[in-house]
Short mmCIF file of C-alpha atoms in Angstrom, two decimals:
data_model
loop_
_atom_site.label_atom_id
_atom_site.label_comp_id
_atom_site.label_asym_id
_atom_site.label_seq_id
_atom_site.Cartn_x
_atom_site.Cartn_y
_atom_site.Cartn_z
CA UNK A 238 0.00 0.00 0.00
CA UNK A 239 1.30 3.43 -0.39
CA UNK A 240 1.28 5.65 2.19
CA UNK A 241 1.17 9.34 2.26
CA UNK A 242 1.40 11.27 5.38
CA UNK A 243 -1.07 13.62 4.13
CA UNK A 244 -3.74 13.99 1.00
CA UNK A 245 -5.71 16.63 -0.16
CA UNK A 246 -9.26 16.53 -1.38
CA UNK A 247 -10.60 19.40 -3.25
CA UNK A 248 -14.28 20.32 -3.34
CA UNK A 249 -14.78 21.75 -7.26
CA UNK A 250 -18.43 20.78 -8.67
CA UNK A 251 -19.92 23.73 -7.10
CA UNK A 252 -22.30 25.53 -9.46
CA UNK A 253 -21.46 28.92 -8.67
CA UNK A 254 -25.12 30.66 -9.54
CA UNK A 255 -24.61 33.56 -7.92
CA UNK A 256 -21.56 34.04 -10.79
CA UNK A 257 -24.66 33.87 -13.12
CA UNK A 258 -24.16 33.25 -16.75
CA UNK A 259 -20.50 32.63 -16.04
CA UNK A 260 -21.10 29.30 -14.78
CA UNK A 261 -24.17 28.68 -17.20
CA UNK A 262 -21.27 25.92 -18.56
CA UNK A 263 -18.57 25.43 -16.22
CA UNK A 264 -18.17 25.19 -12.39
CA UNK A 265 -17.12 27.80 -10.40
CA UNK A 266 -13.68 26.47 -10.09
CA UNK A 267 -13.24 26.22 -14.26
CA UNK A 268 -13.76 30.72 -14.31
CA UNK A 269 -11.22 32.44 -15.59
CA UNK A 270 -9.45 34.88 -13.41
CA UNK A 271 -6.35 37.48 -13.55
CA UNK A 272 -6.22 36.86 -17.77
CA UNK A 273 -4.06 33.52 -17.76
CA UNK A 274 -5.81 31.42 -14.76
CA UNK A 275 -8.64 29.54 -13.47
CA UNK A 276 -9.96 29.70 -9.91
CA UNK A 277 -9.18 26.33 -9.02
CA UNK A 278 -4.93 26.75 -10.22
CA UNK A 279 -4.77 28.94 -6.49
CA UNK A 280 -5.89 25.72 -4.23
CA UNK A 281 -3.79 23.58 -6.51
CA UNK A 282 -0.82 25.84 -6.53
CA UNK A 283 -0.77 25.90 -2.96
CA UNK A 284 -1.00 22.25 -2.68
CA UNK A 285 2.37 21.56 -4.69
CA UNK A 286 4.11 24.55 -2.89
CA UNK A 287 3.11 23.27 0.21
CA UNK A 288 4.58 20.06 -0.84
CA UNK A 289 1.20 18.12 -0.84
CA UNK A 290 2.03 16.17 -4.08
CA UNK A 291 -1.77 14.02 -3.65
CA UNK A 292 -5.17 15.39 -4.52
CA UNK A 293 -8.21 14.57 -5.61
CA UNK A 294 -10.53 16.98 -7.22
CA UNK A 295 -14.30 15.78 -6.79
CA UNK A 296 -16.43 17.49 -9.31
CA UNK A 297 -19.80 17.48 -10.15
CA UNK A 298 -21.16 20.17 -12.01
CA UNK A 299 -20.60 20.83 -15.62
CA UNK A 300 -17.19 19.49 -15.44
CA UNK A 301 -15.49 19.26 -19.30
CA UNK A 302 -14.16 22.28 -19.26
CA UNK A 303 -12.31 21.79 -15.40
CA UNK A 304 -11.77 18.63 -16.29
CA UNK A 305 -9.87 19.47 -19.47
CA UNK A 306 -8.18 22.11 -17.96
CA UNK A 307 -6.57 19.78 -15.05
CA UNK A 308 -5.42 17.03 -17.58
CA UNK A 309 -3.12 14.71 -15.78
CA UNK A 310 -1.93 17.67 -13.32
CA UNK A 311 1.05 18.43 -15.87
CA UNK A 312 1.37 22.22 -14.99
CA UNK A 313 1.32 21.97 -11.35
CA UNK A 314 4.08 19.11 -11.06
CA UNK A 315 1.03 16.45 -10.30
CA UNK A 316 1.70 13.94 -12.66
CA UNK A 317 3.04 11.66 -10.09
CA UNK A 318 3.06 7.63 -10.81
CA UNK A 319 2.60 7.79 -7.24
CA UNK A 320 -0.20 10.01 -5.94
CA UNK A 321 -0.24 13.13 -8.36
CA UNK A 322 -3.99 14.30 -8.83
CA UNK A 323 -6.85 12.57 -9.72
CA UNK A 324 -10.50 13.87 -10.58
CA UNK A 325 -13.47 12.01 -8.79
CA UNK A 326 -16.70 12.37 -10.27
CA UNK A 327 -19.74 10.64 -8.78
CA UNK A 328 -19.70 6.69 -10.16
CA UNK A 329 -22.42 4.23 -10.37
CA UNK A 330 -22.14 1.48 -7.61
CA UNK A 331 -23.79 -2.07 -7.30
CA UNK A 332 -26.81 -0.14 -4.88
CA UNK A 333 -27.18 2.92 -7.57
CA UNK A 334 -25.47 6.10 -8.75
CA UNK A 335 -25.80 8.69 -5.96
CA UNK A 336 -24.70 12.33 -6.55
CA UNK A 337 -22.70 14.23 -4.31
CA UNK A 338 -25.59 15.72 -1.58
CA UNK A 339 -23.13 17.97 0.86
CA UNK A 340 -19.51 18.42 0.96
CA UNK A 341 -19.01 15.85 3.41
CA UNK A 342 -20.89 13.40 1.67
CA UNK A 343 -18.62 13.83 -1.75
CA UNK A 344 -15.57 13.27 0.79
CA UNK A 345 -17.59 10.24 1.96
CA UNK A 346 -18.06 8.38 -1.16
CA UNK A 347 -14.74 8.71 -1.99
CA UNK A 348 -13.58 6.42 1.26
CA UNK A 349 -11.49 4.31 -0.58
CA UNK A 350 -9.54 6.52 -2.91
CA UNK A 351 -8.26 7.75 0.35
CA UNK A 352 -7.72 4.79 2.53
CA UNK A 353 -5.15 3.89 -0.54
CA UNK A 354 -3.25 6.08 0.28
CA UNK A 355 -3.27 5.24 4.13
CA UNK A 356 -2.48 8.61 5.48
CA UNK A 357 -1.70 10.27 8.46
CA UNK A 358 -3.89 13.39 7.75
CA UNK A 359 -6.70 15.01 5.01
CA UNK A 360 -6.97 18.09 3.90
CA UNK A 361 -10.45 19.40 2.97
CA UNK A 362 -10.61 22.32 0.21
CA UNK A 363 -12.41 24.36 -1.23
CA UNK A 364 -11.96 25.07 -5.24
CA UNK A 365 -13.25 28.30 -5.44
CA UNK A 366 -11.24 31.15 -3.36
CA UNK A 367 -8.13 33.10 -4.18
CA UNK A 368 -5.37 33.02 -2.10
CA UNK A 369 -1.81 31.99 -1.39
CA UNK A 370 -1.70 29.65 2.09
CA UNK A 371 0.86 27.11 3.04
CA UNK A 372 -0.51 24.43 3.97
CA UNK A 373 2.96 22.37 5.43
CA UNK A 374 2.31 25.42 7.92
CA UNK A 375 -0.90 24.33 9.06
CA UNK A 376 0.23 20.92 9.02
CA UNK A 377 2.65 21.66 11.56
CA UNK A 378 0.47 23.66 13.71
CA UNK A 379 -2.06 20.74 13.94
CA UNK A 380 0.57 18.23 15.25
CA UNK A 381 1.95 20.47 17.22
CA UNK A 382 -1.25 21.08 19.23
CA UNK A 383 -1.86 17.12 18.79
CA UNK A 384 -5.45 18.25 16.97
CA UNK A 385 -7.91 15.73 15.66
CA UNK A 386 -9.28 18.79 13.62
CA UNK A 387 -7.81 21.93 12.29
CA UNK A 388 -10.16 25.15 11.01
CA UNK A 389 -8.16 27.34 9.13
CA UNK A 390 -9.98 30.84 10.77
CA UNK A 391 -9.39 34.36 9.63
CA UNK A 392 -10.13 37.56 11.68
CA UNK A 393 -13.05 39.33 9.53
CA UNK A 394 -14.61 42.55 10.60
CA UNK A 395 -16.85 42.25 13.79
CA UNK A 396 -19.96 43.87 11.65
CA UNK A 397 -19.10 41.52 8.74
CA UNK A 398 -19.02 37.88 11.57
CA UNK A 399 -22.62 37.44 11.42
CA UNK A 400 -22.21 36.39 7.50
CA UNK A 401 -19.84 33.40 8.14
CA UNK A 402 -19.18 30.44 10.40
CA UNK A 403 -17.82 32.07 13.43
CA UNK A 404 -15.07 29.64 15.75
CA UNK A 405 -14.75 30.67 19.69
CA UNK A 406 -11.85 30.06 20.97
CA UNK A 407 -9.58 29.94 24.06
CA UNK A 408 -5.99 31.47 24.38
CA UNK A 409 -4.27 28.19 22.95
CA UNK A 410 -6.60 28.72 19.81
CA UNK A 411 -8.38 25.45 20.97
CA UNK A 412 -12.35 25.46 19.47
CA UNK A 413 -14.65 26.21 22.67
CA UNK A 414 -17.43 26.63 20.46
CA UNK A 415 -18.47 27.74 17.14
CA UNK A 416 -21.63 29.74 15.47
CA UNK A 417 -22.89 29.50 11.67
CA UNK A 418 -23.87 32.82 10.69
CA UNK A 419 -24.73 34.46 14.48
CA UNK A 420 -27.29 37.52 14.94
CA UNK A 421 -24.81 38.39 17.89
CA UNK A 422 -21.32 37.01 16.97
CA UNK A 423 -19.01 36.52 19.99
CA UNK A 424 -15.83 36.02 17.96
CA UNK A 425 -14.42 37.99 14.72
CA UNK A 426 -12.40 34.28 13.47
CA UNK A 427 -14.54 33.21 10.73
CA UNK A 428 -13.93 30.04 8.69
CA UNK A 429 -12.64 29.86 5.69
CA UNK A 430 -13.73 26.26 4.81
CA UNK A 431 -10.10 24.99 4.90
CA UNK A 432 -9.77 21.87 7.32
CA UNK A 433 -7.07 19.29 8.11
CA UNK A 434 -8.04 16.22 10.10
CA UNK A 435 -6.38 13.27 11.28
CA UNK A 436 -7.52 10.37 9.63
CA UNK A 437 -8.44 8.59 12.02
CA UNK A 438 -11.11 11.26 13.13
CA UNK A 439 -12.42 11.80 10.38
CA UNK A 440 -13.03 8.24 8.95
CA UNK A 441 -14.91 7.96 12.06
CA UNK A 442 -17.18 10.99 11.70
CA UNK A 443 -17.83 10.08 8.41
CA UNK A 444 -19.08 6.76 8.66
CA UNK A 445 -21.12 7.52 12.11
CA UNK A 446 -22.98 10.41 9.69
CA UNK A 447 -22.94 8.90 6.87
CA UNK A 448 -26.87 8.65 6.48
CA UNK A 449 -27.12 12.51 7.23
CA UNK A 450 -29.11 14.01 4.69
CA UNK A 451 -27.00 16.90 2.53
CA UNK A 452 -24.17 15.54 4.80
CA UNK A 453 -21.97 18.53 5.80
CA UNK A 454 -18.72 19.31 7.32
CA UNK A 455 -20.26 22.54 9.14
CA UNK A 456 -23.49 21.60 10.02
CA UNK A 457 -22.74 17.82 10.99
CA UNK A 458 -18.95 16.32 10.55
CA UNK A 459 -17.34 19.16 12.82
CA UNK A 460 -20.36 19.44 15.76
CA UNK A 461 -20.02 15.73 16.07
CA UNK A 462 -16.20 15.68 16.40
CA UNK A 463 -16.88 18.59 18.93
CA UNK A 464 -19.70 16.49 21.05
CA UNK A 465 -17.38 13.67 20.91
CA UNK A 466 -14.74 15.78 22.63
CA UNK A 467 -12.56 15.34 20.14
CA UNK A 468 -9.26 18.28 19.91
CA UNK A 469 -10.56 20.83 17.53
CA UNK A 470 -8.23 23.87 17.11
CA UNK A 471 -8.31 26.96 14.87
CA UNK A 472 -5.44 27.92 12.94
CA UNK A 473 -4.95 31.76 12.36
CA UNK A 474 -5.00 33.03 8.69
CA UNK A 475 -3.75 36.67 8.11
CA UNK A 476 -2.51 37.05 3.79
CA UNK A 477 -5.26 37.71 1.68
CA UNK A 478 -8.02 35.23 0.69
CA UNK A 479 -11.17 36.19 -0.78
CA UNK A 480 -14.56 34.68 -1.55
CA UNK A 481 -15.21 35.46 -5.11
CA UNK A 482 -18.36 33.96 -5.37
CA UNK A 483 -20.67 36.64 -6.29
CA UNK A 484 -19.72 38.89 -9.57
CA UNK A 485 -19.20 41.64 -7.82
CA UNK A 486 -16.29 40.18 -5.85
CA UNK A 487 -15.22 38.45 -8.73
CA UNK A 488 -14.82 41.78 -10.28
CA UNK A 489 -13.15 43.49 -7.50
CA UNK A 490 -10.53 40.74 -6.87
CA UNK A 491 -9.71 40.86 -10.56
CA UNK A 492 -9.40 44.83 -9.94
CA UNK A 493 -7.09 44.54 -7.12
CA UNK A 494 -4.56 42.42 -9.52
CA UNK A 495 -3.73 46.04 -10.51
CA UNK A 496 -3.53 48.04 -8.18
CA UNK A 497 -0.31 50.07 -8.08
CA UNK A 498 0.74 48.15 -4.98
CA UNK A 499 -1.49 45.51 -5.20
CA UNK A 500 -3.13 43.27 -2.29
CA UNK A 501 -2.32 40.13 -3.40
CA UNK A 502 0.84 39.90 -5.56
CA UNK A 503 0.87 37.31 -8.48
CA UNK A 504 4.46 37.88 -9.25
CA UNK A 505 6.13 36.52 -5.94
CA UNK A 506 9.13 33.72 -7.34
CA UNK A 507 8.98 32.02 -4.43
CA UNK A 508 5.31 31.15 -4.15
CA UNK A 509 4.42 30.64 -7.96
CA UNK A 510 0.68 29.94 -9.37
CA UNK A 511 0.71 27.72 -12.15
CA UNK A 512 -1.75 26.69 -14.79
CA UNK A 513 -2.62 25.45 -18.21
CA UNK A 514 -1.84 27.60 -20.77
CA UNK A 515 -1.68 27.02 -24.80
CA UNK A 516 1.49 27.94 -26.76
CA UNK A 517 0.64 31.61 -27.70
CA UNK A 518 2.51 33.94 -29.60
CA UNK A 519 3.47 36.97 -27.62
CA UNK A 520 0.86 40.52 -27.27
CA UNK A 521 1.00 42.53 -29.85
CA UNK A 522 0.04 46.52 -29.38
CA UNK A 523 -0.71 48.16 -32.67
CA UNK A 524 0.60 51.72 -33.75
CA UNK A 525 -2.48 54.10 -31.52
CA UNK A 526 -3.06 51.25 -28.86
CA UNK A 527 -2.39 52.92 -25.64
CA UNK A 528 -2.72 50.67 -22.14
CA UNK A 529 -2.30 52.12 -18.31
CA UNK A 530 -2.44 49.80 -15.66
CA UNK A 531 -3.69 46.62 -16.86
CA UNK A 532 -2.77 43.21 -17.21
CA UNK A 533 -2.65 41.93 -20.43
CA UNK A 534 -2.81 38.11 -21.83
CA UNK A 535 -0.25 36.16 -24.39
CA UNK A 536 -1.60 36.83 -28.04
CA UNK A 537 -3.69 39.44 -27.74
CA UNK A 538 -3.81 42.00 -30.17
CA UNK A 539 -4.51 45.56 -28.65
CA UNK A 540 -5.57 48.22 -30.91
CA UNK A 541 -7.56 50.60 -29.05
CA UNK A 542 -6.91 51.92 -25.52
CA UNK A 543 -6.85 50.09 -22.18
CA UNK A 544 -6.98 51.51 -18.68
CA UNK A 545 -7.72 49.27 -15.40
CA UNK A 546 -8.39 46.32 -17.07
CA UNK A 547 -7.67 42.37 -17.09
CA UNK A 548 -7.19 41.37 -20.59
CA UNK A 549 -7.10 37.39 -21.17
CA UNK A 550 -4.89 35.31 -23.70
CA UNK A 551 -5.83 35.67 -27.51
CA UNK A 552 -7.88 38.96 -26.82
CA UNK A 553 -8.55 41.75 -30.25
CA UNK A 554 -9.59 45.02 -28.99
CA UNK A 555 -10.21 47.10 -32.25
CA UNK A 556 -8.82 50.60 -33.52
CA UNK A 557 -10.39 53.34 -30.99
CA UNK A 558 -12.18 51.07 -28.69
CA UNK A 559 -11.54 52.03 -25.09
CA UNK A 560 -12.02 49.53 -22.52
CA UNK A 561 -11.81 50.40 -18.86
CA UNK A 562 -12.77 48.52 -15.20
CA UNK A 563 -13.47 45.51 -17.52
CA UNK A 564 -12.71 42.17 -17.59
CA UNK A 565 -12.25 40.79 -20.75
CA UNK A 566 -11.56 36.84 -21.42
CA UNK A 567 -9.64 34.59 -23.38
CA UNK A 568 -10.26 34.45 -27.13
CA UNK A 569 -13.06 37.20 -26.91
CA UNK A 570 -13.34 39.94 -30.01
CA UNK A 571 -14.22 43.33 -29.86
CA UNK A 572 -14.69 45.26 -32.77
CA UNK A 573 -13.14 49.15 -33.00
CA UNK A 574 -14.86 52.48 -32.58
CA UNK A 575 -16.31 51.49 -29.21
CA UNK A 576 -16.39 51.54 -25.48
CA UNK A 577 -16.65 49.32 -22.65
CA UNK A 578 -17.32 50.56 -19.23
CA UNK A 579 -17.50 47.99 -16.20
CA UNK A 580 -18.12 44.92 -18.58
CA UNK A 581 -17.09 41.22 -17.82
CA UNK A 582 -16.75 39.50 -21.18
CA UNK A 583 -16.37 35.81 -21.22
CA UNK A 584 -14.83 33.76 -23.51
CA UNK A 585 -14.89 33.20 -27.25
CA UNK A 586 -17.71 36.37 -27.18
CA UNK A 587 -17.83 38.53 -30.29
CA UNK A 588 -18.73 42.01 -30.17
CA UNK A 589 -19.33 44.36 -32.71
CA UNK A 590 -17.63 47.66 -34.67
CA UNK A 591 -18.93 51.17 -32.40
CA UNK A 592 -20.60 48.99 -29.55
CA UNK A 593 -20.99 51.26 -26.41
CA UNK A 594 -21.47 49.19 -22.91
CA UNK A 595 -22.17 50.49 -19.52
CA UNK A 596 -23.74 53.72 -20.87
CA UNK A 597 -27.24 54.68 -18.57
CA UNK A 598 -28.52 54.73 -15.27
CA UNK A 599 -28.44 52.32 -12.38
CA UNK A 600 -31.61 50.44 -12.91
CA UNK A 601 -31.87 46.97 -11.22
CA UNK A 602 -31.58 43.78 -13.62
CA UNK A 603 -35.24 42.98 -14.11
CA UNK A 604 -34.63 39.35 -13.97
CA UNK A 605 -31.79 38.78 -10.97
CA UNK A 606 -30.87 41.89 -9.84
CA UNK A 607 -29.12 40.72 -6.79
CA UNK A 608 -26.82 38.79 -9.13
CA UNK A 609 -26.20 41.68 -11.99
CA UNK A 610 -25.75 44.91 -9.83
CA UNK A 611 -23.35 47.60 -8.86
CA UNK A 612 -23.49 49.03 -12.58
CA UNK A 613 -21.88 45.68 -14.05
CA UNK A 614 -22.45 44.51 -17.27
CA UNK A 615 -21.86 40.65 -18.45
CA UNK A 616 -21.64 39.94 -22.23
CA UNK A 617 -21.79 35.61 -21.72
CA UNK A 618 -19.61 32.80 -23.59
CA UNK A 619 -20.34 32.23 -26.91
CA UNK A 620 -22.50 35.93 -27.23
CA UNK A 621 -22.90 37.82 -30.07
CA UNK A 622 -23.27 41.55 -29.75
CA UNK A 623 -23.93 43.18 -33.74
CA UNK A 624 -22.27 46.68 -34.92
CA UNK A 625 -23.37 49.86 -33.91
CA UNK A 626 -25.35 49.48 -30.48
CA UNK A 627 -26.01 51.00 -26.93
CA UNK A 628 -26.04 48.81 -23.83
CA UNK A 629 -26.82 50.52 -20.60
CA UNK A 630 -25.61 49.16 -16.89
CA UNK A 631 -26.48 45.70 -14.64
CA UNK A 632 -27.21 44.32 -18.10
CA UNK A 633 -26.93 39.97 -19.12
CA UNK A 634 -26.10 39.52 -22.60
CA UNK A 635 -25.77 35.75 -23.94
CA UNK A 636 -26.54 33.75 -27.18
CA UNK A 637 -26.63 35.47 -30.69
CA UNK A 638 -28.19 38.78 -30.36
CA UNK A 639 -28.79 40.89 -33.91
CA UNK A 640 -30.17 43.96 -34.36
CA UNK A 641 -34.02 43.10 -34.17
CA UNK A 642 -32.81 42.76 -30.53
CA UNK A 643 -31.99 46.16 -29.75
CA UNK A 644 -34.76 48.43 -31.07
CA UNK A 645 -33.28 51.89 -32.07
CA UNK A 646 -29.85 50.44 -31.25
CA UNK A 647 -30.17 50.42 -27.27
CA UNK A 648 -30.71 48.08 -24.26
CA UNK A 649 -31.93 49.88 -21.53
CA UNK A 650 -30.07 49.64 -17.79
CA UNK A 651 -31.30 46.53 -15.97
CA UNK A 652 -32.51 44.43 -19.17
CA UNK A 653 -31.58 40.67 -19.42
CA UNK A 654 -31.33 39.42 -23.35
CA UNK A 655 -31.07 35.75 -23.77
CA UNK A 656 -30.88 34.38 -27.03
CA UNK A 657 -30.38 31.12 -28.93
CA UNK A 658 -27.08 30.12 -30.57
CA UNK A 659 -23.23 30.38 -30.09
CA UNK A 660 -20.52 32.14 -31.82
CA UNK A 661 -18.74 30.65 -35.05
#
């Protein structure tokens, strides 16, 4: 049997809807982020910096394009013979196929991918938050306090603690209790959904819950590890990490990538995030192009002017377009002559010759406007946008739009236009 002192499995078939259209086709964990990456390369990054060379990634939903993206771990030094990463989807069995029901329960049915491993310790991720942790760190901290269970905690405004799982804890850092989402929160340490257990522990918790409904590592693995009275410590987070699962923190973390100083650096040598990337030729900026603080993908062609963007890989932005506080993805194509204001463009879209976006008022989105807000506008994968238009603010764009679609060449602030179809 091998043995591996300790694993990592990595939660990555969320569905993301509060990223909207973005995830109309991938998981959460498959978005593009900072031009070159996807969300999940940060956990895996970590994990082979950390020297945690094992890891399975359980997905679930809408998982080609993750799937493809992982491959056999190449980019991230994870094609091991032994260990290396593996991707577990949910798998017919002799009783039936279940699906994953609760983030415990995915750990759960894959019991015996890690017992070959026979290790010493698990760690539980999440697949879907930027940051830069070490987890050998953490590793260290939990022997050292002889934990059963570690809770990776950071310190969170006081007025922000009712929105997370808040950990009490004594001077040692040793659990004393812990609140999911408190009216009154006691304690500022919120969880960040990052655990380490000993194996033994949680084998144990596992099995005794496995019949749980929507089994759960906060509302049922950790309170019975805690009634048990087994060790449960918190270990103290303080870099940056950050949630980006609504757009409007998905937008603002890709804004802070550019900062002048910026928050969270992705140019460190020493901690290095890795991911797939095709061969590309290198960015090309034609004779008017003009770009100010911006990041700016391999082979893409800038023709226009750029200011406070994130500009993907294989990205044309037209003669006199300007494009600023956007986010525009790999392979998308925007025409010249116009301008985009506060616009997240996914991949592969197409968009016209003298488009305007993010022109009007602040009108809520008439169909989720607590998912398209704060003035955003999202132009989806695959969309078509024609020549010549006027889109105003909180606006969803997807499919093949034409003209017929826009009457007198405008979309009003707070419109959502779904069409059939997908780019050539």
């Amino acid at each position: 049997m091998i043995k591996k002192e300790m694993i990592a499995m990595l939660l990555a078939g969320g569905q993301g809807s509060r990223l909207g259209i973005l995830t109309s086709k991938m998981a959460k964990p498959a978005v593009s982020f900072g031009g070159k990456y996807r969300i999940i390369d940060f956990p895996l990054s970590n994990c082979i910096n950390s020297g945690v060379d094992t890891v399975g990634v359980l997905t679930q939903y809408m998982p080609l394009k993750l799937n493809t993206h992982i491959g056999i771990g190449i980019p991230w030094d994870l094609d091991k013979l032994s260990g290396g990463v593996s991707v577990l989807p949910p798998y017919e069995k002799i009783e039936g196929t279940e699906w994953y029901t609760g983030t415990a329960n995915a750990i759960y049915q894959n019991m015996s991918y890690m017992e070959s491993f026979n290790p010493d310790y698990v760690l539980i991720l999440s697949g879907d938050h930027i940051y830069k942790m070490d987890y050998e760190s953490m590793l260290d901290f939990h022997k050292s306090n002889n934990a059963d269970v570690t809770i990776a905690v950071m310190p969170v405004p006081m007025e922000e603690a009712k929105r997370f799982g808040i950990m009490i804890t004594d001077e040692n850092k040793q659990i004393v209790d812990f609140e999911e989402k408190p009216a009154n929160p006691r304690s500022n340490l919120a969880s960040m959904g990052i655990y380490i257990f000993s194996w033994k522990a949680l084998k144990e918790a596992l099995v005794a819950n496995a019949r749980q409904s929507g089994l759960d590592f906060g509302k049922h693995v950790i309170p019975y590890c805690k009634d048990k009275g087994e060790r449960l410590f918190a270990y103290e987070f303080n870099g940056y990490w950050k949630d980006v699962g609504t757009l409007t923190s998905y937008w603002e973390a890709n804004m802070e990538l550019i900062d002048i100083v910026p928050e969270f650096n992705l140019y460190e040598e020493y901690w290095k995030i890795y991911t797939n990337v095709a061969s590309l030729p290198p960015q090309y900026y034609g004779m008017n192009s003009h770009v100010e603080r911006s990041i700016v993908g391999e082979g893409s062609e800038i023709y226009g002017r750029v200011y406070n963007s994130v500009i993907g890989s294989d990205v044309v932005i037209g003669e006199n377009t300007v494009v600023r506080d956007s986010i525009i993805m790999n392979d998308a194509k925007i025409g010249g002559g116009g301008e985009i204001l506060k616009t997240i463009v996914a991949e592969r879209a197409r968009i016209g010759d003298n488009v305007r976006i993010g022109h009007g008022d602040d009108t809520p989105n008439e169909t989720d406007p607590h998912i398209y807000t704060a003035g955003l506008v999202v132009v989806a994968e695959d969309a078509v946008i024609p020549p010549h238009v006027t889109i105003g603010r909180n606006v969803m764009i997807a499919g093949v739009t034409t003209h017929e679609d826009y009457p007198d060449g405008y979309l009003p602030s707070g419109r959502t236009l779904r069409r059939e179809g997908d780019a050539l």
